[in-house]
Amino acid sequence: MNSCIEIVPPAISKTEEKRARKATDASMIKLLPALIQAAIYRNQREMISVSTQLLAATEGTHTLVHEKLKRLLRGPNTSAQVKEPPHTLANIGLPTIALDDVVLEDDLEADVQELLLEHQRRAELQAFSLEPRHKILLEGAEGNGKTMLAEAMAHSLDLLFIQVKFSGLLNSYLGETGKKLDEIFEYAAGQPCVLFIDEFDTIATQRGSNANDVGESQRITNQLLLSLNKLPAHTVFIAATNNLSALDKAARRRFDCELSLGKPTQALRQKLASKELSPTLTPGSDLSKWVAPVAALELSNLDALVKLCRRIRRDQALYQGAGIQSIISRAQAPLLPA
Ligand SMILES: Nc1ncnc2c1ncn2[C@@H]1O[C@H](COP(=O)(O)OP(=O)(O)OP(=O)(O)O)[C@@H](O)[C@H]1O
Ligand SMILES: [Mg+2]
């Protein structure tokens, strides 16, 4: 008989657990203003300091949150010697666009998933002396989602998104741009993150293509090649261009893969139009009959398609859809519903 072993009644331990959780919740809530302030002012050092306190507070009481914080804080740049973020040169923050927000052709979506998987299963690759592919070139005409896709990849990987600002980079004194690029790459290399440069061809310009160039663009491209060579695999570098032929060939060769966001097909336009005109965005109204006519339009890009769908939704919201037919006609629809 061992009935006397049950010394602690389970009701008491439950109450204690609840009390401990309440105390943790209270201390976590007190940290929120400091965390929000650090986020607003993009003070990474403060953000890490508060997050470290949150990590300690959640131990043993909020296991899932604790594990997630641990993962976020795992980077080598989370110690006291964290570098000041180069705010004048880049927008640095947590990504908000999710992969579900970006519509992609099936093949491209499969390629993206494959890349993401390599990062999620990095340890298995390392066992085979391999690294995940982490230098990615996005190519394609403007307005088809290159920037969105870069941010969505950062979101999927739960990584900081660092987007280079051209104003800070190119409007600098002669000889300064290379140095600034180096500063950005060095910062990005210090932690797991996604570093994104749009209009990459304007930075990595084909050397010797401009007769008026006094060597500055050559210097910048050379600097870039050095930075790309030493970039660690935990830094995912994504560059976008809509002018592949202007891109320096050696710089192009540095990428592990190229993804093309080409001219959207009718199927892709249909997918995006269904999303933009979905009943979840227009509660109480059914705009599904306009999906096919919108998808049939040969608009210049997906950006134009999204804008058109939003005009349609606005018309529905304000005038019960009285102007939709005319909005589509003016956008030159070859097909209109009866
Ligand atoms: N694939 C897509 N899925 C969903 N929305 C899209 C897509 N492509 C474009 N859009 C819409 O167009 C807008 C502009 O897209 P984005 O800035 O990502 O294009 P881009 O290819 O980076 O263009 P640019 O070459 O001018 O930089 C987005 O904010 C979104 O509204
Ligand atoms: Mg872009």
XYZ file of N, CA and C in Angstrom, residues 84-243:
480
model
N 26.049 48.751 -33.673
C 24.976 49.723 -33.896
C 24.402 49.491 -35.288
N 23.077 49.410 -35.424
C 22.527 49.200 -36.767
C 22.725 50.422 -37.655
N 23.075 50.220 -38.914
C 23.295 51.364 -39.816
C 21.963 51.920 -40.333
N 21.243 52.635 -39.443
C 19.894 53.092 -39.796
C 19.840 54.058 -40.975
N 20.898 54.834 -41.182
C 20.851 55.769 -42.307
C 20.987 55.020 -43.630
N 21.508 53.790 -43.551
C 21.778 53.047 -44.780
C 20.745 51.971 -45.090
N 19.953 51.612 -44.086
C 19.021 50.497 -44.322
C 17.809 50.591 -43.403
N 16.683 50.095 -43.889
C 15.516 49.920 -43.027
C 15.658 48.547 -42.392
N 15.598 48.525 -41.076
C 15.830 47.263 -40.362
C 14.625 46.979 -39.484
N 14.012 45.831 -39.668
C 12.852 45.522 -38.826
C 12.365 44.110 -39.061
N 11.288 43.791 -38.344
C 10.725 42.458 -38.528
C 9.819 42.486 -39.754
N 9.874 41.457 -40.589
C 9.044 41.448 -41.801
C 7.566 41.272 -41.462
N 6.700 41.898 -42.248
C 5.263 41.764 -41.972
C 4.535 41.024 -43.103
N 5.149 40.958 -44.275
C 4.486 40.273 -45.398
C 4.745 38.770 -45.301
N 3.671 37.984 -45.347
C 3.820 36.526 -45.259
C 3.838 35.923 -46.661
N 4.350 34.705 -46.759
C 4.435 34.042 -48.065
C 3.043 33.864 -48.687
N 2.040 33.667 -47.856
C 0.671 33.515 -48.364
C 0.163 34.786 -49.053
N 0.762 35.938 -48.720
C 0.321 37.205 -49.327
C 0.818 37.342 -50.755
N 1.839 36.556 -51.105
C 2.450 36.691 -52.437
C 1.952 35.557 -53.328
N 1.352 35.898 -54.454
C 0.938 34.811 -55.356
C 2.093 34.540 -56.336
N 2.363 33.257 -56.505
C 3.509 32.857 -57.330
C 3.095 31.747 -58.277
N 3.764 31.673 -59.417
C 3.558 30.539 -60.322
C 3.971 29.275 -59.562
N 3.352 28.143 -59.890
C 3.605 26.915 -59.124
C 5.087 26.531 -59.074
N 5.755 26.625 -60.237
C 7.180 26.232 -60.285
C 8.024 27.104 -59.364
N 7.725 28.394 -59.422
C 8.486 29.332 -58.601
C 8.220 29.078 -57.119
N 6.968 28.812 -56.818
C 6.611 28.538 -55.419
C 7.387 27.305 -54.912
N 7.479 26.296 -55.767
C 8.220 25.082 -55.377
C 9.692 25.411 -55.142
N 10.266 26.253 -56.022
C 11.683 26.644 -55.847
C 11.880 27.383 -54.531
N 10.944 28.279 -54.232
C 11.055 29.064 -52.991
C 10.965 28.142 -51.776
N 10.013 27.209 -51.818
C 9.849 26.280 -50.690
C 11.113 25.449 -50.489
N 11.735 25.059 -51.608
C 12.960 24.255 -51.528
C 14.073 25.042 -50.826
N 14.179 26.321 -51.198
C 15.200 27.172 -50.572
C 14.951 27.336 -49.075
N 13.693 27.581 -48.734
C 13.352 27.785 -47.323
C 13.662 26.523 -46.519
N 13.347 25.400 -47.108
C 13.586 24.119 -46.441
C 15.079 23.905 -46.154
N 15.921 24.335 -47.089
C 17.365 24.192 -46.880
C 17.809 24.941 -45.626
N 17.185 26.101 -45.390
C 17.556 26.878 -44.193
C 16.971 26.244 -42.936
N 15.750 25.705 -43.074
C 15.140 25.087 -41.899
C 15.843 23.781 -41.518
N 16.456 23.101 -42.510
C 17.118 21.826 -42.228
C 18.629 21.936 -42.444
N 19.159 23.090 -42.045
C 20.571 23.393 -42.246
C 21.497 22.334 -41.626
N 21.115 21.815 -40.448
C 21.989 20.860 -39.750
C 22.213 19.609 -40.601
N 21.140 19.168 -41.263
C 21.274 17.963 -42.098
C 22.219 18.213 -43.274
N 22.170 19.438 -43.797
C 23.087 19.773 -44.899
C 24.515 19.830 -44.381
N 24.667 20.439 -43.187
C 26.019 20.576 -42.626
C 26.670 19.212 -42.424
N 25.861 18.216 -42.062
C 26.401 16.862 -41.870
C 26.999 16.328 -43.166
N 26.568 16.875 -44.296
C 27.096 16.475 -45.602
C 28.038 17.552 -46.172
N 28.578 18.376 -45.286
C 29.481 19.472 -45.676
C 28.859 20.428 -46.688
N 27.590 20.698 -46.491
C 26.898 21.616 -47.400
C 26.284 22.776 -46.619
N 26.054 23.882 -47.329
C 25.377 25.028 -46.727
C 24.071 25.252 -47.468
N 23.086 25.854 -46.819
C 21.889 26.216 -47.592
C 22.260 27.303 -48.603
N 21.596 27.310 -49.745
C 21.854 28.382 -50.714
C 21.355 29.685 -50.086
N 22.197 30.696 -50.059
C 21.796 31.902 -49.320
C 22.056 33.196 -50.091
N 22.468 33.076 -51.364
C 22.617 34.289 -52.179
C 21.664 34.138 -53.353
N 20.600 34.904 -53.307
C 19.494 34.668 -54.235
C 19.245 35.924 -55.078
N 19.167 35.715 -56.372
C 18.892 36.841 -57.269
C 17.462 36.723 -57.788
N 16.664 37.771 -57.557
C 15.293 37.801 -58.085
C 15.296 38.690 -59.319
N 14.741 38.154 -60.376
C 14.822 38.873 -61.651
C 13.428 38.970 -62.257
N 13.125 40.091 -62.903
C 11.832 40.204 -63.573
C 11.364 41.645 -63.654
N 10.420 41.888 -64.559
C 9.916 43.245 -64.782
C 9.304 43.795 -63.497
N 9.231 45.137 -63.422
C 8.783 45.780 -62.189
C 7.318 45.443 -61.866
N 7.044 45.439 -60.567
C 5.659 45.302 -60.108
C 5.101 43.895 -60.080
N 5.976 42.886 -60.090
C 5.454 41.513 -60.022
C 5.855 40.777 -58.742
N 6.301 41.539 -57.744
C 6.434 40.947 -56.417
C 7.827 40.583 -55.948
N 8.882 41.161 -56.546
C 10.241 40.796 -56.105
C 10.480 41.255 -54.655
N 10.137 42.520 -54.390
C 10.365 43.041 -53.033
C 9.488 42.307 -52.019
N 8.231 42.076 -52.438
C 7.313 41.343 -51.543
C 7.863 39.963 -51.204
N 8.372 39.281 -52.226
C 8.860 37.917 -52.028
C 10.066 37.906 -51.079
N 10.954 38.888 -51.228
C 12.132 38.945 -50.347
C 11.682 39.080 -48.891
N 10.729 39.993 -48.657
C 10.261 40.191 -47.279
C 9.535 38.945 -46.765
N 8.755 38.325 -47.655
C 8.000 37.130 -47.241
C 8.947 35.975 -46.899
N 10.088 35.905 -47.592
C 11.054 34.839 -47.263
C 11.637 35.084 -45.877
N 11.913 36.353 -45.573
C 12.407 36.681 -44.219
C 11.353 36.300 -43.183
N 10.105 36.564 -43.504
C 8.995 36.238 -42.593
C 8.922 34.733 -42.365
N 9.012 33.970 -43.442
C 8.936 32.510 -43.313
C 10.080 31.951 -42.483
N 11.238 32.594 -42.598
C 12.412 32.089 -41.867
C 12.526 32.702 -40.477
N 11.540 33.563 -40.126
C 11.556 34.201 -38.805
C 12.815 35.032 -38.609
N 13.208 35.769 -39.645
C 14.460 36.531 -39.577
C 14.207 38.031 -39.703
N 15.148 38.790 -39.186
C 15.155 40.240 -39.342
C 15.261 40.568 -40.837
N 14.572 41.641 -41.272
C 14.629 42.024 -42.688
C 15.371 43.359 -42.795
N 16.486 43.327 -43.509
C 17.305 44.544 -43.653
C 17.249 44.975 -45.116
N 16.619 46.114 -45.353
C 16.456 46.573 -46.742
C 17.307 47.822 -46.964
N 18.253 47.706 -47.865
C 19.188 48.809 -48.117
C 18.451 50.018 -48.701
N 18.797 51.217 -48.167
C 18.200 52.467 -48.671
C 19.150 53.077 -49.691
N 18.646 53.358 -50.860
C 19.516 53.933 -51.884
C 19.966 55.332 -51.544
N 19.039 56.095 -50.901
C 19.369 57.493 -50.594
C 20.651 57.549 -49.761
N 20.770 56.654 -48.788
C 21.939 56.668 -47.908
C 23.180 56.156 -48.609
N 22.978 55.309 -49.583
C 24.113 54.613 -50.197
C 24.731 55.378 -51.371
N 23.848 55.816 -52.269
C 24.379 56.375 -53.515
C 24.610 57.888 -53.477
N 23.859 58.601 -52.588
C 24.059 60.047 -52.537
C 25.220 60.402 -51.614
N 26.256 59.601 -51.668
C 27.359 59.918 -50.765
C 28.557 60.402 -51.579
N 29.553 60.889 -50.841
C 30.723 61.421 -51.533
C 31.424 60.321 -52.326
N 32.159 60.782 -53.309
C 32.910 59.846 -54.145
C 33.770 58.934 -53.248
N 33.705 57.674 -53.491
C 34.540 56.758 -52.712
C 33.876 56.256 -51.438
N 32.737 56.912 -51.065
C 32.091 56.549 -49.800
C 31.167 55.343 -49.944
N 30.587 55.185 -51.153
C 29.568 54.151 -51.335
C 30.099 52.758 -51.010
N 31.300 52.464 -51.482
C 31.903 51.154 -51.222
C 32.035 50.901 -49.731
N 32.470 51.935 -49.006
C 32.663 51.827 -47.558
C 31.326 51.560 -46.869
N 30.305 52.265 -47.353
C 28.977 52.111 -46.738
C 28.404 50.725 -47.006
N 28.646 50.255 -48.222
C 28.192 48.893 -48.551
C 28.848 47.892 -47.615
N 30.132 48.101 -47.411
C 30.889 47.206 -46.542
C 30.292 47.225 -45.135
N 29.921 48.443 -44.682
C 29.338 48.588 -43.341
C 28.025 47.790 -43.235
N 27.192 47.887 -44.276
C 25.911 47.170 -44.260
C 26.150 45.656 -44.244
N 27.031 45.211 -45.113
C 27.293 43.765 -45.186
C 27.879 43.251 -43.868
N 28.748 44.054 -43.262
C 29.355 43.621 -42.008
C 28.289 43.498 -40.921
N 27.382 44.461 -40.895
C 26.293 44.407 -39.910
C 25.418 43.174 -40.161
N 25.068 42.961 -41.427
C 24.186 41.836 -41.767
C 24.865 40.492 -41.472
N 26.175 40.451 -41.649
C 26.890 39.187 -41.419
C 26.910 38.820 -39.937
N 26.653 39.805 -39.084
C 26.752 39.576 -37.640
C 25.592 38.828 -37.032
N 24.555 38.551 -37.796
C 23.394 37.860 -37.211
C 22.596 37.155 -38.299
N 21.782 36.175 -37.930
C 20.920 35.575 -38.945
C 19.901 36.629 -39.399
N 19.835 36.893 -40.669
C 18.902 37.913 -41.176
C 18.758 37.750 -42.692
N 17.825 38.505 -43.256
C 17.749 38.609 -44.711
C 18.180 40.018 -45.083
N 19.198 40.127 -45.907
C 19.659 41.426 -46.401
C 19.149 41.575 -47.830
N 18.413 42.665 -48.079
C 17.800 42.816 -49.400
C 18.281 44.098 -50.083
N 18.705 43.962 -51.331
C 19.046 45.145 -52.142
C 18.210 45.111 -53.412
N 17.391 46.146 -53.568
C 16.566 46.282 -54.772
C 17.400 46.975 -55.857
N 16.965 46.893 -57.094
C 17.650 47.547 -58.221
C 19.163 47.297 -58.142
N 19.494 46.038 -57.984
C 20.880 45.653 -57.744
C 21.800 46.027 -58.902
N 21.244 46.082 -60.115
C 22.072 46.409 -61.287
C 22.638 47.816 -61.199
N 21.962 48.708 -60.433
C 22.497 50.077 -60.333
C 23.717 50.111 -59.405
N 23.880 49.074 -58.593
C 25.051 49.026 -57.711
C 26.143 48.147 -58.323
N 25.736 46.939 -58.723
C 26.711 46.029 -59.342
C 26.648 46.197 -60.856
N 27.082 47.366 -61.314
C 27.005 47.673 -62.744
C 28.145 46.979 -63.480
N 27.823 46.499 -64.685
C 28.844 45.856 -65.512
C 30.057 46.783 -65.644
N 31.205 46.317 -65.192
C 32.392 47.176 -65.208
C 32.819 47.506 -66.640
N 33.191 48.777 -66.821
C 33.629 49.212 -68.145
C 32.483 49.606 -69.062
N 31.231 49.556 -68.565
C 30.093 49.861 -69.445
C 29.840 51.357 -69.552
N 30.428 52.157 -68.679
C 30.175 53.581 -68.701
C 31.496 54.332 -68.913
N 31.589 54.993 -70.088
C 32.832 55.667 -70.464
C 33.133 56.841 -69.525
N 32.075 57.467 -68.943
C 32.285 58.629 -68.066
C 32.681 58.233 -66.639
N 32.623 56.957 -66.411
C 32.898 56.478 -65.064
C 34.384 56.686 -64.722
N 34.619 57.293 -63.567
C 36.026 57.520 -63.200
C 36.546 56.394 -62.306
N 35.930 55.251 -62.446
C 36.403 54.111 -61.661
C 35.578 53.847 -60.421
N 34.659 54.791 -60.112
C 33.859 54.626 -58.889
C 32.995 53.371 -58.943
N 32.297 53.161 -60.073
C 31.409 51.999 -60.135
C 32.216 50.702 -60.119
N 33.434 50.748 -60.681
C 34.298 49.556 -60.617
C 34.664 49.246 -59.181
N 34.997 50.338 -58.466
C 35.379 50.146 -57.050
C 34.209 49.559 -56.265
N 32.995 50.082 -56.528
C 31.820 49.608 -55.788
C 31.587 48.136 -56.093
N 31.669 47.788 -57.368
C 31.430 46.386 -57.747
C 32.488 45.477 -57.140
N 33.745 45.923 -57.157
C 34.810 45.106 -56.550
C 34.551 44.904 -55.064
N 34.148 45.974 -54.410
C 33.857 45.914 -52.982
C 32.735 44.905 -52.705
N 31.731 44.986 -53.577
C 30.568 44.103 -53.458
C 30.970 42.635 -53.593
N 31.855 42.363 -54.551
C 32.302 40.983 -54.760
C 33.005 40.448 -53.510
N 33.820 41.306 -52.904
C 34.520 40.888 -51.677
C 33.504 40.586 -50.579
N 32.533 41.487 -50.427
C 31.521 41.311 -49.372
C 30.725 40.037 -49.615
N 30.379 39.780 -50.857
C 29.588 38.577 -51.170
C 30.390 37.308 -50.903
N 31.695 37.366 -51.185
C 32.535 36.176 -50.980
C 32.583 35.747 -49.526
N 32.556 36.740 -48.621
C 32.748 36.351 -47.216
C 31.440 36.310 -46.417
N 30.314 36.409 -47.100
C 29.036 36.425 -46.381
C 28.707 35.051 -45.782
N 28.467 34.977 -44.453
C 28.159 33.661 -43.868
C 26.776 33.169 -44.271
N 26.580 31.843 -44.185
C 25.319 31.259 -44.683
C 24.106 31.623 -43.843
N 24.330 32.114 -42.593
C 23.147 32.515 -41.819
C 22.589 33.853 -42.292
N 23.335 34.550 -43.130
C 22.819 35.789 -43.728
C 22.303 35.459 -45.128
N 21.008 35.601 -45.290
C 20.427 35.325 -46.610
C 20.469 36.642 -47.383
N 21.202 36.645 -48.475
C 21.297 37.867 -49.269
C 20.369 37.735 -50.476
N 19.426 38.664 -50.589
C 18.518 38.645 -51.741
C 18.685 39.965 -52.493
N 18.951 39.854 -53.780
C 19.060 41.053 -54.614
C 17.995 40.963 -55.695
N 17.484 42.134 -56.107
C 16.463 42.136 -57.162
C 16.912 43.034 -58.304
N 16.570 42.618 -59.507
C 16.873 43.460 -60.671
C 15.797 43.293 -61.736
N 15.507 44.393 -62.432
C 14.662 44.241 -63.614
C 15.470 44.547 -64.869
N 16.771 44.539 -64.712
C 17.650 44.759 -65.854
C 18.879 43.845 -65.741
